[in-house]
């Protein structure tokens, strides 16, 4: 149980309540409120740590996957934003169920997600991305009497010891992601 502390001016404070609030604020700062995934800022912090790790040990294979929901605007337009939010939560759950303990997944913005895969060669990251792509395609969102299919496009890059910050890694993964969209969506492309 928390202890009550009487301050110098006779003001009591419950330490456990203060600790709970502190934990709550930390969670709000590091977690995307809608999906429960890492926030963009928290994910970038993790990515920067992995970049530093690769710079220290260039033989380490670490990959970044950028994932974007295909035609997500159509879901919002056809079914409303509440269903769009449910779709984002649905996709988040699918991704969380597939990642390993060492991996991290974050919502980067809108309908874009990123997955960081430490100690993973490009071929293994590609196989994982295909598994995610297939799982999303085969697992539509079911809401009352509606079955709403969606697909994802994924771009993959490997972190290089030459990367100085998350920007260069994001840029390569984004280019691969947009190639996947350009070549028809519902596909995986390597940078």
CSV table of C-alpha atoms in Angstrom, one decimal:
chain,number,residue,atom,x,y,z
A,1,UNK,CA,0.0,0.0,0.0
A,2,UNK,CA,1.0,3.6,-0.5
A,3,UNK,CA,2.3,5.6,2.4
A,4,UNK,CA,1.0,9.0,3.4
A,5,UNK,CA,3.8,11.5,3.8
A,6,UNK,CA,3.3,14.7,5.8
A,7,UNK,CA,5.3,17.4,4.2
A,8,UNK,CA,7.1,20.3,5.8
A,9,UNK,CA,3.9,22.4,5.6
A,10,UNK,CA,1.6,19.7,6.9
A,11,UNK,CA,0.3,18.7,3.5
A,12,UNK,CA,-0.3,15.0,3.1
A,13,UNK,CA,0.4,13.2,-0.1
A,14,UNK,CA,-0.3,9.6,-1.0
A,15,UNK,CA,2.9,8.3,-2.6
A,16,UNK,CA,1.2,5.5,-4.4
A,17,UNK,CA,-1.3,7.9,-6.0
A,18,UNK,CA,1.6,10.1,-7.2
A,19,UNK,CA,3.4,7.0,-8.6
A,20,UNK,CA,0.2,5.9,-10.4
A,21,UNK,CA,-0.2,9.4,-12.0
A,22,UNK,CA,3.4,9.3,-13.0
A,23,UNK,CA,3.0,5.9,-14.7
A,24,UNK,CA,-0.2,7.1,-16.4
A,25,UNK,CA,1.6,10.1,-17.8
A,26,UNK,CA,4.5,8.0,-19.0
A,27,UNK,CA,2.0,5.6,-20.8
A,28,UNK,CA,0.3,8.6,-22.4
A,29,UNK,CA,3.6,9.9,-23.7
A,30,UNK,CA,4.8,6.5,-25.1
A,31,UNK,CA,1.6,4.9,-26.3
A,32,UNK,CA,-0.7,5.7,-29.2
A,33,UNK,CA,-4.1,6.2,-27.5
A,34,UNK,CA,-6.2,4.5,-30.2
A,35,UNK,CA,-4.2,1.4,-30.9
A,36,UNK,CA,-2.2,0.8,-27.7
A,37,UNK,CA,1.0,0.6,-29.8
A,38,UNK,CA,4.1,2.6,-29.3
A,39,UNK,CA,3.7,6.3,-30.2
A,40,UNK,CA,5.6,7.7,-33.1
A,41,UNK,CA,8.0,9.4,-30.6
A,42,UNK,CA,8.6,6.3,-28.6
A,43,UNK,CA,9.1,4.2,-31.7
A,44,UNK,CA,11.6,6.7,-33.1
A,45,UNK,CA,13.5,6.5,-29.8
A,46,UNK,CA,13.7,2.7,-30.1
A,47,UNK,CA,14.7,3.0,-33.8
A,48,UNK,CA,17.5,5.4,-32.8
A,49,UNK,CA,18.8,2.9,-30.2
A,50,UNK,CA,18.9,0.2,-32.8
A,51,UNK,CA,20.7,2.5,-35.3
A,52,UNK,CA,23.4,3.1,-32.6
A,53,UNK,CA,23.6,-0.6,-31.9
A,54,UNK,CA,24.2,-1.4,-35.6
A,55,UNK,CA,26.8,1.4,-35.8
A,56,UNK,CA,28.7,-0.3,-32.9
A,57,UNK,CA,28.3,-3.8,-34.4
A,58,UNK,CA,27.9,-3.6,-38.2
A,59,UNK,CA,27.4,-7.3,-38.5
A,60,UNK,CA,24.0,-7.0,-36.8
A,61,UNK,CA,21.0,-7.3,-39.1
A,62,UNK,CA,18.1,-5.1,-38.1
A,63,UNK,CA,15.2,-4.3,-40.4
A,64,UNK,CA,12.4,-1.7,-40.5
A,65,UNK,CA,9.0,-2.4,-42.0
A,66,UNK,CA,6.7,0.5,-43.0
A,67,UNK,CA,3.1,-0.6,-43.3
A,68,UNK,CA,0.2,1.4,-44.8
A,69,UNK,CA,-3.4,0.4,-45.1
A,70,UNK,CA,-4.5,0.3,-48.7
A,71,UNK,CA,-7.4,2.6,-49.6
A,72,UNK,CA,-8.1,3.4,-45.9
A,73,UNK,CA,-9.8,6.7,-46.8
A,74,UNK,CA,-12.5,4.6,-48.6
A,75,UNK,CA,-13.2,2.8,-45.3
A,76,UNK,CA,-13.6,6.1,-43.5
A,77,UNK,CA,-15.7,7.5,-46.3
A,78,UNK,CA,-18.0,4.4,-46.7
A,79,UNK,CA,-18.4,3.4,-43.1
A,80,UNK,CA,-17.5,6.4,-40.9
A,81,UNK,CA,-14.6,7.2,-38.6
A,82,UNK,CA,-15.7,4.9,-35.8
A,83,UNK,CA,-15.3,1.9,-38.2
A,84,UNK,CA,-12.0,3.4,-39.4
A,85,UNK,CA,-10.8,3.5,-35.8
A,86,UNK,CA,-12.0,-0.1,-35.3
A,87,UNK,CA,-10.1,-1.0,-38.4
A,88,UNK,CA,-6.9,0.6,-37.0
A,89,UNK,CA,-7.3,-1.3,-33.8
A,90,UNK,CA,-8.0,-4.5,-35.7
A,91,UNK,CA,-4.8,-4.2,-37.7
A,92,UNK,CA,-2.8,-3.3,-34.6
A,93,UNK,CA,-4.0,-6.5,-32.9
A,94,UNK,CA,-3.1,-8.6,-35.9
A,95,UNK,CA,0.4,-7.1,-36.0
A,96,UNK,CA,0.9,-7.5,-32.2
A,97,UNK,CA,-0.1,-11.1,-32.4
A,98,UNK,CA,2.7,-11.8,-35.0
A,99,UNK,CA,5.7,-9.9,-33.6
A,100,UNK,CA,8.4,-11.5,-31.4
A,101,UNK,CA,9.2,-10.2,-28.0
A,102,UNK,CA,12.3,-8.3,-29.3
A,103,UNK,CA,10.3,-6.6,-32.1
A,104,UNK,CA,8.5,-3.4,-31.6
A,105,UNK,CA,5.5,-2.0,-33.5
A,106,UNK,CA,4.3,1.6,-33.5
A,107,UNK,CA,1.7,3.8,-35.1
A,108,UNK,CA,3.6,6.3,-37.1
A,109,UNK,CA,0.7,8.4,-38.2
A,110,UNK,CA,-2.8,8.0,-39.6
A,111,UNK,CA,-3.0,4.5,-41.1
A,112,UNK,CA,0.8,4.0,-41.2
A,113,UNK,CA,2.6,1.6,-38.9
A,114,UNK,CA,6.2,0.6,-38.5
A,115,UNK,CA,7.7,-2.6,-37.2
A,116,UNK,CA,11.3,-2.8,-36.0
A,117,UNK,CA,12.9,-6.2,-36.2
A,118,UNK,CA,16.3,-6.5,-34.4
A,119,UNK,CA,18.6,-9.4,-35.2
A,120,UNK,CA,16.7,-10.2,-38.4
A,121,UNK,CA,18.2,-10.6,-41.8
A,122,UNK,CA,16.4,-9.0,-44.8
A,123,UNK,CA,15.1,-12.4,-46.1
A,124,UNK,CA,13.5,-13.2,-42.7
A,125,UNK,CA,11.9,-9.7,-42.5
A,126,UNK,CA,10.5,-10.2,-46.0
A,127,UNK,CA,9.0,-13.6,-45.0
A,128,UNK,CA,7.5,-12.0,-41.9
A,129,UNK,CA,6.1,-9.1,-44.0
A,130,UNK,CA,4.4,-11.5,-46.4
A,131,UNK,CA,2.9,-13.4,-43.4
A,132,UNK,CA,1.5,-10.1,-42.0
A,133,UNK,CA,0.2,-9.1,-45.5
A,134,UNK,CA,-1.6,-12.4,-45.9
A,135,UNK,CA,-3.0,-12.4,-42.4
A,136,UNK,CA,-4.5,-8.9,-42.9
A,137,UNK,CA,-5.9,-9.9,-46.3
A,138,UNK,CA,-7.5,-13.0,-44.8
A,139,UNK,CA,-8.8,-11.4,-41.7
A,140,UNK,CA,-11.4,-8.7,-42.5
A,141,UNK,CA,-12.9,-6.6,-39.8
A,142,UNK,CA,-16.3,-7.9,-38.8
A,143,UNK,CA,-18.6,-5.3,-37.3
A,144,UNK,CA,-22.2,-6.3,-36.7
A,145,UNK,CA,-23.5,-7.4,-40.1
A,146,UNK,CA,-20.6,-5.9,-42.0
A,147,UNK,CA,-17.5,-7.7,-43.2
A,148,UNK,CA,-14.9,-5.1,-44.2
A,149,UNK,CA,-11.8,-6.3,-46.1
A,150,UNK,CA,-8.6,-4.4,-46.2
A,151,UNK,CA,-5.1,-5.0,-47.5
A,152,UNK,CA,-1.7,-3.5,-46.6
A,153,UNK,CA,1.4,-2.5,-48.5
A,154,UNK,CA,4.7,-2.9,-46.9
A,155,UNK,CA,8.2,-1.5,-47.5
A,156,UNK,CA,11.3,-3.0,-45.9
A,157,UNK,CA,14.8,-1.7,-45.4
A,158,UNK,CA,17.8,-2.9,-43.4
A,159,UNK,CA,19.5,-0.5,-41.0
A,160,UNK,CA,23.0,0.3,-42.2
A,161,UNK,CA,26.0,1.4,-40.1
A,162,UNK,CA,26.1,4.5,-42.3
A,163,UNK,CA,22.6,5.6,-41.1
A,164,UNK,CA,23.0,8.6,-38.8
A,165,UNK,CA,19.4,9.0,-37.7
A,166,UNK,CA,16.0,7.6,-38.1
A,167,UNK,CA,15.3,9.9,-41.1
A,168,UNK,CA,17.5,8.0,-43.6
A,169,UNK,CA,16.0,4.7,-42.5
A,170,UNK,CA,12.4,6.0,-42.7
A,171,UNK,CA,13.1,7.5,-46.1
A,172,UNK,CA,14.3,4.2,-47.6
A,173,UNK,CA,11.5,2.2,-46.0
A,174,UNK,CA,9.0,4.8,-47.3
A,175,UNK,CA,10.4,4.6,-50.8
A,176,UNK,CA,9.9,0.9,-50.8
A,177,UNK,CA,6.4,1.3,-49.3
A,178,UNK,CA,5.4,3.7,-52.1
A,179,UNK,CA,6.9,1.3,-54.7
A,180,UNK,CA,4.5,-1.4,-53.3
A,181,UNK,CA,1.6,1.0,-53.7
A,182,UNK,CA,2.7,2.1,-57.2
A,183,UNK,CA,2.9,-1.5,-58.3
A,184,UNK,CA,-0.6,-2.4,-57.3
A,185,UNK,CA,-0.8,-2.4,-53.5
A,186,UNK,CA,-1.2,-5.4,-51.3
A,187,UNK,CA,2.4,-6.2,-51.8
A,188,UNK,CA,5.8,-6.1,-50.1
A,189,UNK,CA,8.8,-4.3,-51.6
A,190,UNK,CA,12.4,-4.2,-50.4
A,191,UNK,CA,14.4,-0.9,-50.4
